[in-house]
PDB file of C-alpha atoms and ligand atoms in Angstrom:
ATOM      1  CA  MET F 591       0.000   0.000   0.000  1.00 61.00           C
ATOM      2  CA  VAL F 592       1.249   3.491  -0.866  1.00 64.00           C
ATOM      3  CA  ALA F 593       0.449   6.135   1.770  1.00 65.00           C
ATOM      4  CA  PRO F 594      -1.507   9.186   0.535  1.00 69.00           C
ATOM      5  CA  PRO F 595      -0.184  12.755   0.381  1.00 69.00           C
ATOM      6  CA  ASP F 596      -0.205  14.393   3.841  1.00 70.00           C
ATOM      7  CA  ASN F 597      -2.371  17.331   2.845  1.00 75.00           C
ATOM      8  CA  ASP F 598      -5.268  15.234   1.532  1.00 89.00           C
ATOM      9  CA  VAL F 599      -7.914  14.655   4.183  1.00 92.00           C
ATOM     10  CA  LEU F 600      -9.455  12.027   1.909  1.00 95.00           C
ATOM     11  CA  TRP F 601      -7.602  10.077  -0.701  1.00 94.00           C
ATOM     12  CA  ALA F 602      -8.865   7.250  -2.820  1.00 95.00           C
ATOM     13  CA  ARG F 603      -7.118   5.113  -5.378  1.00 94.00           C
ATOM     14  CA  GLY F 604      -8.456   2.808  -8.067  1.00 95.00           C
ATOM     15  CA  LEU F 605     -12.020   2.591  -6.760  1.00 96.00           C
ATOM     16  CA  HIS F 606     -14.185  -0.015  -8.435  1.00 96.00           C
ATOM     17  CA  TYR F 607     -17.720  -0.788  -7.364  1.00 97.00           C
ATOM     18  CA  SER F 608     -20.383  -2.957  -9.000  1.00 96.00           C
ATOM     19  CA  TYR F 609     -24.035  -3.534  -8.128  1.00 96.00           C
ATOM     20  CA  SER F 610     -24.786  -7.222  -8.799  1.00 94.00           C
ATOM     21  CA  GLY F 611     -22.137  -7.334 -11.506  1.00 91.00           C
ATOM     22  CA  SER F 612     -23.063  -3.974 -13.113  1.00 94.00           C
ATOM     23  CA  PRO F 613     -20.105  -1.601 -12.779  1.00 95.00           C
ATOM     24  CA  ALA F 614     -20.878   1.804 -11.224  1.00 96.00           C
ATOM     25  CA  LEU F 615     -17.274   2.926 -10.575  1.00 97.00           C
ATOM     26  CA  THR F 616     -14.356   1.743 -12.664  1.00 95.00           C
ATOM     27  CA  GLY F 617     -10.994   2.874 -11.346  1.00 94.00           C
ATOM     28  CA  VAL F 618     -11.708   6.292  -9.824  1.00 95.00           C
ATOM     29  CA  SER F 619      -8.848   7.999  -7.972  1.00 95.00           C
ATOM     30  CA  ILE F 620      -9.323  11.269  -6.135  1.00 94.00           C
ATOM     31  CA  GLY F 621      -7.762  13.422  -3.420  1.00 94.00           C
ATOM     32  CA  VAL F 622      -9.657  15.939  -1.292  1.00 95.00           C
ATOM     33  CA  ARG F 623      -7.756  18.661   0.560  1.00 93.00           C
ATOM     34  CA  GLU F 624      -8.550  19.694   4.106  1.00 92.00           C
ATOM     35  CA  GLY F 625     -11.194  22.449   4.133  1.00 92.00           C
ATOM     36  CA  GLU F 626     -11.821  22.105   0.421  1.00 95.00           C
ATOM     37  CA  ILE F 627     -15.279  22.207  -1.141  1.00 95.00           C
ATOM     38  CA  LEU F 628     -15.140  19.665  -3.935  1.00 96.00           C
ATOM     39  CA  ALA F 629     -18.011  19.309  -6.388  1.00 95.00           C
ATOM     40  CA  VAL F 630     -18.493  15.923  -8.040  1.00 96.00           C
ATOM     41  CA  THR F 631     -20.529  16.303 -11.155  1.00 94.00           C
ATOM     42  CA  GLY F 632     -21.563  14.170 -14.114  1.00 93.00           C
ATOM     43  CA  PRO F 633     -24.701  12.928 -15.816  1.00 92.00           C
ATOM     44  CA  ARG F 634     -27.352  10.850 -14.050  1.00 92.00           C
ATOM     45  CA  GLY F 635     -26.058   7.367 -13.343  1.00 94.00           C
ATOM     46  CA  SER F 636     -22.394   8.358 -13.757  1.00 94.00           C
ATOM     47  CA  GLY F 637     -21.515   7.129 -10.248  1.00 96.00           C
ATOM     48  CA  LYS F 638     -21.583  10.279  -8.074  1.00 96.00           C
ATOM     49  CA  THR F 639     -23.606   8.768  -5.222  1.00 96.00           C
ATOM     50  CA  THR F 640     -21.605   5.542  -5.361  1.00 97.00           C
ATOM     51  CA  LEU F 641     -18.360   7.531  -5.138  1.00 97.00           C
ATOM     52  CA  LEU F 642     -19.586   9.485  -2.098  1.00 97.00           C
ATOM     53  CA  LYS F 643     -20.696   6.236  -0.447  1.00 96.00           C
ATOM     54  CA  CYS F 644     -17.297   4.622  -1.087  1.00 96.00           C
ATOM     55  CA  LEU F 645     -15.407   7.681   0.193  1.00 96.00           C
ATOM     56  CA  SER F 646     -17.551   7.823   3.336  1.00 95.00           C
ATOM     57  CA  GLY F 647     -17.160   4.103   4.079  1.00 94.00           C
ATOM     58  CA  GLN F 648     -20.818   3.222   3.485  1.00 94.00           C
ATOM     59  CA  LEU F 649     -19.778   1.000   0.593  1.00 95.00           C
ATOM     60  CA  LEU F 650     -16.550  -0.923   0.365  1.00 94.00           C
ATOM     61  CA  ALA F 651     -14.857  -0.537  -3.017  1.00 94.00           C
ATOM     62  CA  ASP F 652     -13.672  -3.805  -4.530  1.00 90.00           C
ATOM     63  CA  PRO F 653     -10.939  -3.308  -5.361  1.00 95.00           C
ATOM     64  CA  GLY F 654      -9.865   0.149  -4.248  1.00 95.00           C
ATOM     65  CA  GLU F 655      -8.335   2.093  -1.390  1.00 94.00           C
ATOM     66  CA  VAL F 656      -9.804   4.931   0.674  1.00 95.00           C
ATOM     67  CA  TRP F 657      -7.680   6.820   3.185  1.00 95.00           C
ATOM     68  CA  PHE F 658      -8.887   9.348   5.737  1.00 95.00           C
ATOM     69  CA  ASN F 659      -6.275  11.537   7.438  1.00 92.00           C
ATOM     70  CA  SER F 660      -3.562   9.180   6.161  1.00 86.00           C
ATOM     71  CA  ALA F 661      -5.171   6.100   7.735  1.00 90.00           C
ATOM     72  CA  PRO F 662      -6.732   3.343   5.638  1.00 92.00           C
ATOM     73  CA  VAL F 663     -10.529   3.082   5.720  1.00 93.00           C
ATOM     74  CA  HIS F 664     -10.803   0.130   3.325  1.00 91.00           C
ATOM     75  CA  THR F 665      -9.159  -2.256   5.798  1.00 92.00           C
ATOM     76  CA  LEU F 666     -11.412  -1.305   8.724  1.00 92.00           C
ATOM     77  CA  SER F 667     -14.117  -3.638   9.976  1.00 92.00           C
ATOM     78  CA  ARG F 668     -17.735  -2.679   9.280  1.00 91.00           C
ATOM     79  CA  GLY F 669     -18.140  -1.568  12.908  1.00 92.00           C
ATOM     80  CA  ALA F 670     -15.031   0.625  12.779  1.00 93.00           C
ATOM     81  CA  ARG F 671     -16.238   2.213   9.540  1.00 93.00           C
ATOM     82  CA  GLU F 672     -19.602   2.937  11.116  1.00 92.00           C
ATOM     83  CA  ARG F 673     -17.886   4.540  14.094  1.00 91.00           C
ATOM     84  CA  LEU F 674     -15.732   6.649  11.769  1.00 93.00           C
ATOM     85  CA  ARG F 675     -18.838   7.796   9.899  1.00 92.00           C
ATOM     86  CA  ARG F 676     -20.634   8.647  13.115  1.00 89.00           C
ATOM     87  CA  GLU F 677     -17.737  10.537  14.654  1.00 90.00           C
ATOM     88  CA  ARG F 678     -15.975  12.230  11.730  1.00 93.00           C
ATOM     89  CA  PHE F 679     -18.343  12.382   8.765  1.00 95.00           C
ATOM     90  CA  GLY F 680     -21.664  14.071   8.096  1.00 93.00           C
ATOM     91  CA  TRP F 681     -24.104  13.075   5.358  1.00 94.00           C
ATOM     92  CA  ILE F 682     -26.696  15.294   3.697  1.00 94.00           C
ATOM     93  CA  ASP F 683     -29.070  13.472   1.398  1.00 93.00           C
ATOM     94  CA  SER F 684     -31.092  14.884  -1.463  1.00 90.00           C
ATOM     95  CA  ARG F 685     -34.155  14.417   0.753  1.00 88.00           C
ATOM     96  CA  PRO F 686     -34.204  15.537   4.361  1.00 90.00           C
ATOM     97  CA  HIS F 687     -34.830  12.345   6.319  1.00 92.00           C
ATOM     98  CA  LEU F 688     -35.927  13.819   9.635  1.00 96.00           C
ATOM     99  CA  VAL F 689     -37.611  11.951  12.472  1.00 97.00           C
ATOM    100  CA  PRO F 690     -41.238  13.142  12.315  1.00 97.00           C
ATOM    101  CA  GLU F 691     -41.861  12.799  16.070  1.00 97.00           C
ATOM    102  CA  LEU F 692     -38.889  14.996  17.007  1.00 97.00           C
ATOM    103  CA  THR F 693     -38.703  18.791  16.919  1.00 97.00           C
ATOM    104  CA  GLY F 694     -36.236  20.718  14.771  1.00 97.00           C
ATOM    105  CA  TRP F 695     -33.632  21.028  17.490  1.00 97.00           C
ATOM    106  CA  GLU F 696     -34.032  17.395  18.545  1.00 97.00           C
ATOM    107  CA  ASN F 697     -33.474  16.297  14.953  1.00 98.00           C
ATOM    108  CA  ALA F 698     -30.422  18.528  14.619  1.00 97.00           C
ATOM    109  CA  ALA F 699     -29.051  17.273  17.949  1.00 97.00           C
ATOM    110  CA  LEU F 700     -29.606  13.586  17.206  1.00 95.00           C
ATOM    111  CA  PRO F 701     -26.004  12.651  16.229  1.00 93.00           C
ATOM    112  CA  LEU F 702     -24.702  14.467  19.321  1.00 94.00           C
ATOM    113  CA  LEU F 703     -27.192  12.712  21.609  1.00 94.00           C
ATOM    114  CA  VAL F 704     -26.364   9.314  20.058  1.00 90.00           C
ATOM    115  CA  ARG F 705     -22.701  10.072  20.689  1.00 87.00           C
ATOM    116  CA  GLY F 706     -23.434  10.696  24.370  1.00 91.00           C
ATOM    117  CA  THR F 707     -23.163  14.498  24.471  1.00 94.00           C
ATOM    118  CA  ILE F 708     -25.047  15.811  27.487  1.00 95.00           C
ATOM    119  CA  HIS F 709     -28.568  16.969  26.694  1.00 95.00           C
ATOM    120  CA  ARG F 710     -28.090  20.674  27.510  1.00 96.00           C
ATOM    121  CA  GLU F 711     -24.904  20.914  25.471  1.00 96.00           C
ATOM    122  CA  ALA F 712     -26.463  19.060  22.504  1.00 97.00           C
ATOM    123  CA  LYS F 713     -29.480  21.387  22.580  1.00 97.00           C
ATOM    124  CA  ARG F 714     -27.294  24.489  22.707  1.00 97.00           C
ATOM    125  CA  THR F 715     -25.119  23.354  19.776  1.00 96.00           C
ATOM    126  CA  ALA F 716     -28.098  22.241  17.678  1.00 97.00           C
ATOM    127  CA  THR F 717     -29.941  25.501  18.328  1.00 97.00           C
ATOM    128  CA  GLU F 718     -26.884  27.564  17.374  1.00 95.00           C
ATOM    129  CA  TRP F 719     -26.597  25.678  14.070  1.00 93.00           C
ATOM    130  CA  LEU F 720     -30.293  26.127  13.322  1.00 95.00           C
ATOM    131  CA  GLU F 721     -29.860  29.861  13.876  1.00 93.00           C
ATOM    132  CA  ARG F 722     -26.754  29.966  11.670  1.00 89.00           C
ATOM    133  CA  LEU F 723     -28.754  28.265   8.930  1.00 87.00           C
ATOM    134  CA  ASP F 724     -31.636  30.765   9.316  1.00 88.00           C
ATOM    135  CA  VAL F 725     -34.088  28.219  10.736  1.00 93.00           C
ATOM    136  CA  GLY F 726     -33.844  29.162  14.411  1.00 95.00           C
ATOM    137  CA  ASP F 727     -37.624  29.562  14.432  1.00 96.00           C
ATOM    138  CA  CYS F 728     -37.988  25.870  13.475  1.00 96.00           C
ATOM    139  CA  ALA F 729     -36.301  24.636  16.655  1.00 96.00           C
ATOM    140  CA  ARG F 730     -39.562  23.763  18.408  1.00 97.00           C
ATOM    141  CA  LYS F 731     -41.530  22.686  15.351  1.00 97.00           C
ATOM    142  CA  ARG F 732     -41.891  19.138  14.077  1.00 97.00           C
ATOM    143  CA  PRO F 733     -40.915  18.376  10.449  1.00 97.00           C
ATOM    144  CA  GLY F 734     -44.568  18.152   9.384  1.00 96.00           C
ATOM    145  CA  ALA F 735     -44.976  21.873  10.120  1.00 96.00           C
ATOM    146  CA  LEU F 736     -41.942  22.888   8.037  1.00 95.00           C
ATOM    147  CA  THR F 737     -41.469  23.604   4.340  1.00 92.00           C
ATOM    148  CA  GLN F 738     -39.185  21.333   2.311  1.00 88.00           C
ATOM    149  CA  ALA F 739     -36.504  24.053   2.302  1.00 88.00           C
ATOM    150  CA  GLN F 740     -36.729  24.413   6.099  1.00 92.00           C
ATOM    151  CA  ARG F 741     -36.521  20.639   6.534  1.00 93.00           C
ATOM    152  CA  GLN F 742     -33.427  20.506   4.330  1.00 91.00           C
ATOM    153  CA  ARG F 743     -31.805  23.278   6.393  1.00 91.00           C
ATOM    154  CA  VAL F 744     -32.537  21.299   9.564  1.00 95.00           C
ATOM    155  CA  ALA F 745     -30.903  18.257   7.920  1.00 94.00           C
ATOM    156  CA  ILE F 746     -27.867  20.400   7.065  1.00 93.00           C
ATOM    157  CA  ALA F 747     -27.747  21.679  10.659  1.00 94.00           C
ATOM    158  CA  ARG F 748     -27.834  18.062  11.859  1.00 95.00           C
ATOM    159  CA  ALA F 749     -24.846  17.194   9.654  1.00 94.00           C
ATOM    160  CA  LEU F 750     -22.811  20.238  10.715  1.00 93.00           C
ATOM    161  CA  ALA F 751     -23.706  20.287  14.422  1.00 93.00           C
ATOM    162  CA  ALA F 752     -21.854  17.030  15.018  1.00 92.00           C
ATOM    163  CA  ASP F 753     -18.565  18.818  14.217  1.00 91.00           C
ATOM    164  CA  PRO F 754     -17.624  16.579  11.281  1.00 94.00           C
ATOM    165  CA  THR F 755     -14.267  16.699   9.532  1.00 95.00           C
ATOM    166  CA  VAL F 756     -15.926  15.943   6.187  1.00 96.00           C
ATOM    167  CA  VAL F 757     -19.515  16.433   5.058  1.00 96.00           C
ATOM    168  CA  PHE F 758     -20.791  14.459   2.091  1.00 97.00           C
ATOM    169  CA  ALA F 759     -23.724  16.172   0.406  1.00 95.00           C
ATOM    170  CA  ASP F 760     -25.536  14.145  -2.239  1.00 95.00           C
ATOM    171  CA  GLU F 761     -27.447  16.591  -4.439  1.00 92.00           C
ATOM    172  CA  PRO F 762     -28.606  18.488  -1.349  1.00 91.00           C
ATOM    173  CA  THR F 763     -30.622  21.049  -3.300  1.00 87.00           C
ATOM    174  CA  ALA F 764     -32.331  18.604  -5.685  1.00 82.00           C
ATOM    175  CA  PRO F 765     -35.787  18.742  -4.041  1.00 74.00           C
ATOM    176  CA  LEU F 766     -35.830  22.531  -3.641  1.00 81.00           C
ATOM    177  CA  HIS F 767     -37.360  25.240  -5.787  1.00 82.00           C
ATOM    178  CA  GLN F 768     -34.895  27.219  -7.862  1.00 81.00           C
ATOM    179  CA  ALA F 769     -35.208  30.241  -5.559  1.00 78.00           C
ATOM    180  CA  ASP F 770     -34.273  28.199  -2.470  1.00 81.00           C
ATOM    181  CA  ARG F 771     -31.425  26.277  -4.092  1.00 84.00           C
ATOM    182  CA  ALA F 772     -28.782  28.961  -4.290  1.00 83.00           C
ATOM    183  CA  GLN F 773     -29.594  30.226  -0.811  1.00 81.00           C
ATOM    184  CA  VAL F 774     -29.461  26.815   0.862  1.00 82.00           C
ATOM    185  CA  LEU F 775     -26.246  25.965  -0.919  1.00 87.00           C
ATOM    186  CA  ARG F 776     -24.647  29.276  -0.086  1.00 86.00           C
ATOM    187  CA  THR F 777     -25.566  28.770   3.556  1.00 84.00           C
ATOM    188  CA  LEU F 778     -23.996  25.305   3.550  1.00 88.00           C
ATOM    189  CA  THR F 779     -20.761  26.382   1.877  1.00 91.00           C
ATOM    190  CA  THR F 780     -20.399  29.520   4.003  1.00 90.00           C
ATOM    191  CA  ALA F 781     -20.934  27.541   7.213  1.00 87.00           C
ATOM    192  CA  ALA F 782     -18.485  24.852   6.086  1.00 90.00           C
ATOM    193  CA  ARG F 783     -15.822  27.390   5.175  1.00 92.00           C
ATOM    194  CA  SER F 784     -16.128  29.271   8.436  1.00 90.00           C
ATOM    195  CA  HIS F 785     -15.665  26.017  10.389  1.00 89.00           C
ATOM    196  CA  GLN F 786     -12.971  24.515   8.111  1.00 91.00           C
ATOM    197  CA  ILE F 787     -15.247  21.583   7.265  1.00 93.00           C
ATOM    198  CA  THR F 788     -14.361  19.734   4.081  1.00 96.00           C
ATOM    199  CA  VAL F 789     -17.333  19.194   1.763  1.00 96.00           C
ATOM    200  CA  VAL F 790     -17.718  16.633  -1.015  1.00 96.00           C
ATOM    201  CA  LEU F 791     -20.774  17.697  -2.959  1.00 95.00           C
ATOM    202  CA  ALA F 792     -22.440  15.554  -5.630  1.00 95.00           C
ATOM    203  CA  THR F 793     -24.390  17.808  -7.924  1.00 92.00           C
ATOM    204  CA  LEU F 794     -25.941  18.177 -11.361  1.00 88.00           C
ATOM    205  CA  ASP F 795     -26.323  21.876 -10.821  1.00 80.00           C
ATOM    206  CA  GLU F 796     -23.960  24.443 -12.355  1.00 77.00           C
ATOM    207  CA  GLU F 797     -24.751  26.947  -9.611  1.00 76.00           C
ATOM    208  CA  SER F 798     -23.387  24.447  -7.093  1.00 80.00           C
ATOM    209  CA  THR F 799     -20.127  23.937  -8.934  1.00 84.00           C
ATOM    210  CA  ALA F 800     -19.596  27.720  -8.987  1.00 86.00           C
ATOM    211  CA  LEU F 801     -19.494  27.700  -5.170  1.00 88.00           C
ATOM    212  CA  ALA F 802     -16.911  24.904  -5.035  1.00 93.00           C
ATOM    213  CA  ASP F 803     -13.124  25.187  -5.002  1.00 93.00           C
ATOM    214  CA  ARG F 804     -12.776  22.474  -7.590  1.00 94.00           C
ATOM    215  CA  THR F 805     -14.971  20.242  -9.693  1.00 94.00           C
ATOM    216  CA  VAL F 806     -14.332  16.687 -10.797  1.00 94.00           C
ATOM    217  CA  THR F 807     -16.520  15.063 -13.393  1.00 93.00           C
ATOM    218  CA  LEU F 808     -17.559  11.448 -13.628  1.00 95.00           C
ATOM    219  CA  VAL F 809     -18.550   9.860 -16.900  1.00 93.00           C
ATOM    220  CA  ASP F 810     -19.766   6.252 -16.850  1.00 91.00           C
ATOM    221  CA  GLY F 811     -18.057   5.586 -13.528  1.00 92.00           C
ATOM    222  CA  ARG F 812     -14.711   7.077 -14.562  1.00 92.00           C
ATOM    223  CA  ARG F 813     -12.999  10.413 -13.915  1.00 89.00           C
ATOM    224  CA  GLY F 814     -13.356  13.039 -16.603  1.00 82.00           C
ATOM    225  CA  GLY F 815     -11.266  16.245 -16.495  1.00 58.00           C
ATOM    226  CA  ALA F 816     -10.865  18.492 -13.433  1.00 52.00           C
ATOM    227  CA  ILE F 817     -12.243  21.976 -13.851  1.00 50.00           C
ATOM    228  CA  PRO F 818     -10.685  24.739 -11.718  1.00 48.00           C
ATOM    229  CA  ALA F 819     -13.257  26.937 -10.006  1.00 49.00           C
ATOM    230  CA  PRO F 820     -13.688  30.452 -11.397  1.00 47.00           C
ATOM    231  CA  ASP F 821     -11.648  33.248  -9.891  1.00 46.00           C
ATOM    232  CA  ALA F 822     -13.035  34.547  -6.583  1.00 36.00           C
ATOM    233  CA  SER F 823     -14.150  37.717  -8.356  1.00 38.00           C
ATOM    234  CA  GLU F 824     -16.392  35.637 -10.669  1.00 38.00           C
ATOM    235  CA  GLY F 825     -17.721  33.101  -8.209  1.00 38.00           C
ATOM    236  CA  GLU F 826     -17.385  32.182  -4.589  1.00 42.00           C
ATOM    237  CA  GLY F 827     -15.109  29.168  -4.978  1.00 44.00           C
ATOM    238  CA  ARG F 828     -11.534  29.672  -3.819  1.00 39.00           C
ATOM    239  CA  ALA F 829      -8.630  29.510  -6.222  1.00 34.00           C
ATOM    240  CA  ALA F 830      -8.166  26.194  -7.953  1.00 32.00           C
ATOM    241  CA  CYS F 831      -6.538  23.380  -5.996  1.00 32.00           C
ATOM    242  CA  SER F 832      -4.336  20.759  -7.516  1.00 28.00           C
ATOM    243  CA  VAL F 833      -5.767  17.435  -8.476  1.00 30.00           C
ATOM    244  CA  SER F 834      -4.372  14.143  -7.318  1.00 32.00           C
ATOM    245  CA  ALA F 835      -5.478  11.482  -9.693  1.00 29.00           C
TER     246      ALA F 835
HETATM  247  N1  ATP K 144     -28.634   0.117  -5.275  1.00 56.84           N
HETATM  248  C1  ATP K 144     -28.351  -0.051  -6.565  1.00 56.84           C
HETATM  249  N2  ATP K 144     -28.580  -1.241  -7.175  1.00 56.84           N
HETATM  250  C2  ATP K 144     -28.292  -1.445  -8.483  1.00 56.84           C
HETATM  251  N3  ATP K 144     -27.728  -0.492  -9.270  1.00 56.84           N
HETATM  252  C3  ATP K 144     -27.483   0.703  -8.720  1.00 56.84           C
HETATM  253  C4  ATP K 144     -27.781   0.989  -7.344  1.00 56.84           C
HETATM  254  N4  ATP K 144     -27.419   2.275  -7.075  1.00 56.84           N
HETATM  255  C5  ATP K 144     -26.933   2.755  -8.230  1.00 56.84           C
HETATM  256  N5  ATP K 144     -26.962   1.837  -9.204  1.00 56.84           N
HETATM  257  C6  ATP K 144     -26.486   2.008 -10.585  1.00 56.84           C
HETATM  258  O1  ATP K 144     -25.121   2.385 -10.527  1.00 56.84           O
HETATM  259  C7  ATP K 144     -24.831   3.409 -11.486  1.00 56.84           C
HETATM  260  C8  ATP K 144     -24.304   4.648 -10.761  1.00 56.84           C
HETATM  261  O2  ATP K 144     -25.362   5.146  -9.947  1.00 56.84           O
HETATM  262  P1  ATP K 144     -25.167   6.398  -8.972  1.00 56.84           P
HETATM  263  O3  ATP K 144     -26.446   6.566  -8.228  1.00 56.84           O
HETATM  264  O4  ATP K 144     -23.921   6.232  -8.205  1.00 56.84           O
HETATM  265  O5  ATP K 144     -24.986   7.563 -10.041  1.00 56.84           O
HETATM  266  P2  ATP K 144     -25.298   9.119  -9.877  1.00 56.84           P
HETATM  267  O6  ATP K 144     -24.343   9.815 -10.771  1.00 56.84           O
HETATM  268  O7  ATP K 144     -25.320   9.488  -8.427  1.00 56.84           O
HETATM  269  O8  ATP K 144     -26.756   9.202 -10.476  1.00 56.84           O
HETATM  270  P3  ATP K 144     -27.935  10.253 -10.085  1.00 56.84           P
HETATM  271  O9  ATP K 144     -27.473  11.605 -10.517  1.00 56.84           O
HETATM  272  O10 ATP K 144     -29.091   9.742 -10.879  1.00 56.84           O
HETATM  273  O11 ATP K 144     -28.149  10.113  -8.607  1.00 56.84           O
HETATM  274  C9  ATP K 144     -26.130   3.642 -12.248  1.00 56.84           C
HETATM  275  O12 ATP K 144     -26.098   2.870 -13.415  1.00 56.84           O
HETATM  276  C10 ATP K 144     -27.195   3.149 -11.300  1.00 56.84           C
HETATM  277  O13 ATP K 144     -28.317   2.671 -12.010  1.00 56.84           O
END
């Protein structure tokens, strides 16, 4: 095994993944820098979700290597991968899967409570994140009383409140109206940048890639070219980062 570059928080080499014999990823290699916002784009079915699941340890590439902070993830047991996901990674899905019986703050605090954080502290952190994401007024409401955009913000707060090193966001604005998309995405990227959280963002949306530092494209489960983000004066992405392929 070759160790990854020190400055890559996530590093993957030669990822292959098949669903019942149908290949979804065929030899994808990628490096993600600490604090970087990386957009993964490509047509429907090109393997974006599968890549995020392999990088986050939900799926085990076969073959392929995934390293997090210079330690191998692909050799960990299922239990150790689950622990890593719980403690270091956040996941934002394209649909906000909130617990209907819990209030906004309880939903946002869930990963902290599962981890054993004391109730008062978990509530304070969750409430702060809801406020940062402009849904402070949803703290006491149940998901059924919220709009889809509010629910998605609560789901984002839940991912960020647990103090993750990396957040994986799988088309997080897909279910939103056009007007809400840019705002929700801007809120996510601003919050991530201000807390040095690395974000790997699967998206079909050009607006999303403009907010990223770098974009990689998948085509039929393989890497296409890397597109540097526009200059800060044109978009909000930082200057282009180098690609490790
Ligand atoms: N659970 C599954 N079982 C069987 N095939 C799957 C499964 N999930 C994904 N696939 C297939 O694997 C390939 C890659 O899918 P994936 O969802 O990773 O792509 P994607 O780029 O995220 O697509 P989309 O933009 O539609 O979400 C596709 O051909 C898809 O049909």
